[in-house]
Coordinates of C-alpha atoms in Angstrom, one line a residue:
X454 CA 0.0 0.0 0.0
X455 CA 3.1 2.2 0.3
X456 CA 2.5 5.9 0.0
X457 CA -1.2 5.5 1.1
X458 CA -0.2 4.8 4.7
X459 CA 3.4 6.1 5.0
X460 CA 2.6 9.5 6.5
X461 CA 0.4 7.8 9.1
X462 CA 3.3 5.6 10.3
X463 CA 5.7 8.6 10.3
X464 CA 3.1 10.5 12.4
X465 CA 2.9 7.6 14.8
X466 CA 6.7 7.7 15.3
X467 CA 6.5 11.5 15.9
X468 CA 3.8 10.9 18.5
X469 CA 5.9 8.3 20.3
X470 CA 8.9 10.7 20.4
X471 CA 6.6 13.5 21.6
X472 CA 5.4 11.4 24.5
X473 CA 9.0 10.7 25.4
X474 CA 9.6 14.5 25.6
X475 CA 11.8 14.4 22.5
X476 CA 10.1 17.3 20.8
X477 CA 13.0 18.5 18.7
X478 CA 13.1 15.0 17.1
X479 CA 9.4 14.7 16.8
X480 CA 8.8 18.0 15.0
X481 CA 10.7 17.2 11.7
X482 CA 8.9 13.8 11.5
X483 CA 5.5 15.4 11.9
X484 CA 6.4 18.0 9.3
X485 CA 7.5 15.3 6.9
X486 CA 4.3 13.4 7.3
X487 CA 2.3 16.6 6.5
X488 CA 4.5 17.4 3.6
X489 CA 3.8 13.9 2.1
X490 CA 0.1 14.5 2.5
X491 CA 0.5 17.8 0.6
X492 CA 2.5 16.3 -2.2
X493 CA 0.1 13.4 -2.8
X494 CA -3.3 14.7 -1.6
X495 CA -5.3 12.3 -3.7
X496 CA -3.4 9.2 -2.7
X497 CA -3.2 9.4 1.1
X498 CA -5.9 7.7 3.1
X499 CA -8.1 9.9 5.5
X500 CA -6.8 8.2 8.6
X501 CA -3.2 8.9 7.6
X502 CA -3.9 12.6 6.9
X503 CA -5.8 12.9 10.2
X504 CA -2.8 11.3 12.0
X505 CA -0.3 13.5 10.3
X506 CA -1.9 16.8 10.9
X507 CA -2.8 15.7 14.5
X508 CA 0.8 14.8 15.2
X509 CA 2.0 18.2 14.0
X510 CA -0.7 19.9 16.0
X511 CA 0.3 18.1 19.2
X512 CA 4.0 18.7 18.7
X513 CA 3.6 22.4 18.0
X514 CA 1.2 22.7 21.0
X515 CA 3.8 21.1 23.3
X516 CA 6.5 23.4 21.9
X517 CA 4.3 26.4 22.5
X518 CA 4.6 27.3 18.8
X519 CA 1.4 29.3 18.0
X520 CA 2.7 30.4 14.6
X521 CA 3.4 27.0 13.1
X522 CA -0.1 26.3 11.9
X523 CA -0.8 29.9 11.1
X524 CA 2.1 29.8 8.7
X525 CA 0.9 26.6 7.2
X526 CA -2.6 27.9 6.7
X527 CA -1.2 31.1 5.0
X528 CA 1.0 29.0 2.7
X529 CA -2.0 26.8 1.6
X530 CA -4.2 29.8 1.1
X531 CA -1.7 31.4 -1.3
X532 CA -1.4 28.3 -3.6
X533 CA -3.3 28.3 -6.9
X534 CA -5.5 26.4 -7.1
X535 CA -6.2 26.1 -3.4
X536 CA -6.4 22.5 -2.1
X537 CA -9.5 22.8 0.0
X538 CA -9.0 19.4 1.7
X539 CA -5.4 20.1 2.8
X540 CA -6.4 23.6 3.9
X541 CA -9.2 22.1 6.0
X542 CA -6.8 19.8 7.8
X543 CA -4.5 22.8 8.5
X544 CA -7.4 24.9 9.7
X545 CA -8.5 22.1 12.1
X546 CA -5.0 22.0 13.5
X547 CA -4.9 25.8 13.9
X548 CA -8.3 25.8 15.6
X549 CA -7.2 23.1 18.0
X550 CA -3.9 24.8 18.7
X551 CA -5.6 28.2 19.4
X552 CA -8.2 26.5 21.6
X553 CA -5.5 24.9 23.7
X554 CA -4.0 28.4 24.2
X555 CA -7.5 29.7 25.2
X556 CA -7.5 32.0 22.2
X557 CA -11.1 31.1 21.6
X558 CA -12.2 34.0 19.4
X559 CA -9.4 33.2 16.9
X560 CA -10.1 29.5 17.3
X561 CA -13.7 30.1 16.4
X562 CA -12.8 32.1 13.3
X563 CA -10.6 29.2 12.1
X564 CA -13.2 26.6 12.8
X565 CA -16.0 28.6 11.1
X566 CA -13.8 29.0 8.0
X567 CA -13.3 25.2 8.1
X568 CA -17.1 24.6 8.4
X569 CA -17.7 26.9 5.4
X570 CA -15.2 24.8 3.4
X571 CA -17.1 21.7 4.3
X572 CA -20.5 23.2 3.3
X573 CA -19.3 24.6 0.0
X574 CA -17.4 21.5 -1.0
X575 CA -19.5 18.8 0.5
X576 CA -18.6 16.4 -2.3
X577 CA -14.9 16.4 -1.2
X578 CA -15.6 16.0 2.6
X579 CA -16.8 12.6 3.7
X580 CA -17.7 11.7 7.3
X581 CA -14.1 10.6 8.0
X582 CA -13.0 14.3 7.7
X583 CA -16.2 16.0 8.7
X584 CA -16.6 14.4 12.1
X585 CA -13.2 15.6 13.5
X586 CA -13.9 19.0 12.0
X587 CA -17.4 19.3 13.5
X588 CA -16.0 18.0 16.8
X589 CA -13.5 20.9 16.9
X590 CA -16.2 23.5 16.2
X591 CA -18.5 21.9 18.8
X592 CA -15.8 22.1 21.5
X593 CA -15.0 25.7 20.6
X594 CA -18.6 26.9 20.7
X595 CA -19.1 25.0 24.0
X596 CA -16.0 26.7 25.5
X597 CA -17.3 30.0 24.4
X598 CA -20.7 29.2 25.9
X599 CA -22.4 30.1 22.7
X600 CA -25.5 27.8 22.9
X601 CA -27.4 29.7 20.1
X602 CA -24.6 29.1 17.6
X603 CA -24.2 25.5 18.8
X604 CA -27.9 24.9 18.3
X605 CA -27.8 26.3 14.8
X606 CA -24.8 24.2 14.0
X607 CA -26.4 21.0 15.2
X608 CA -29.6 21.8 13.4
X609 CA -27.7 22.3 10.1
X610 CA -25.9 19.0 10.6
X611 CA -29.3 17.2 11.0
X612 CA -30.7 18.9 7.9
X613 CA -27.6 18.1 5.8
X614 CA -27.7 14.4 6.7
X615 CA -31.5 14.2 6.1
X616 CA -30.9 15.7 2.6
X617 CA -28.5 12.9 1.6
X618 CA -29.6 10.2 -0.7
X619 CA -29.4 7.5 0.5
X620 CA -29.6 8.7 4.1
X621 CA -26.8 7.5 6.4
X622 CA -28.8 6.5 9.4
X623 CA -25.7 6.2 11.7
X624 CA -24.5 9.7 10.9
X625 CA -28.1 11.2 11.1
X626 CA -28.8 9.5 14.4
X627 CA -25.5 10.8 15.9
X628 CA -26.5 14.4 14.8
X629 CA -30.0 14.0 16.1
X630 CA -28.7 12.7 19.5
X631 CA -26.3 15.7 19.8
X632 CA -29.2 18.2 19.1
X633 CA -31.5 16.3 21.5
X634 CA -28.9 16.4 24.3
X635 CA -28.4 20.2 23.7
X636 CA -32.2 20.8 23.8
X637 CA -32.4 18.8 27.0
X638 CA -29.6 20.8 28.6
X639 CA -31.5 24.0 27.6
X640 CA -34.7 22.8 29.2
X641 CA -36.4 22.3 25.8
X642 CA -37.7 18.9 26.7
X643 CA -40.5 18.6 24.1
X644 CA -38.0 19.2 21.3
X645 CA -35.5 16.9 22.9
X646 CA -38.1 14.1 23.2
X647 CA -39.2 14.4 19.6
X648 CA -35.6 14.0 18.4
X649 CA -34.9 11.1 20.8
X650 CA -38.0 9.3 19.7
X651 CA -36.9 9.7 16.0
X652 CA -33.5 8.1 16.9
X653 CA -35.2 5.2 18.7
X654 CA -37.6 4.6 15.9
X655 CA -34.8 4.5 13.3
X656 CA -32.8 2.0 15.4
X657 CA -35.8 -0.2 16.0
X658 CA -36.7 -0.4 12.3
X659 CA -33.2 -1.2 11.0

């Protein structure tokens, strides 16, 4: 399988070195993994790309390097044509890094740009990429205490999964459960019950 998985294994080695406190050795490996993803964007599996950008994020966070992902995002934005998928991975890393530094307003801007990419290029972003992206945005909105934006975000996810053909029941139920839990936390019990019953009905009729 060669190049399809290579960056994922390099990222794993970088993570092991990071956990041992060998950050100077871990950083070039994580950067190499990301560079391979950028050179062969159509040939690298999603799990390997997630691992590569995640390893770089963790190493840069441990090093206290706030500018690493900002530089990477800037570099990817200036390329022509822009590779939206690679930019999305970099934006996810930037959002996470900023969130870890409690720079929540900037983290939210990066995450919202990422969400806009997913919405405008839905054909390029399958669940394997969307779920980590949406998890980042959820965590940032939760940390900001912005329940209105979080409710709007969850509702949009439900609508987008319902619009798919065929409908992915697993993804739709996950989105419904998130929105139901949020409604319950806000005291909107009637709305929460309706969604929870829809999830239960779907599972019982599979």
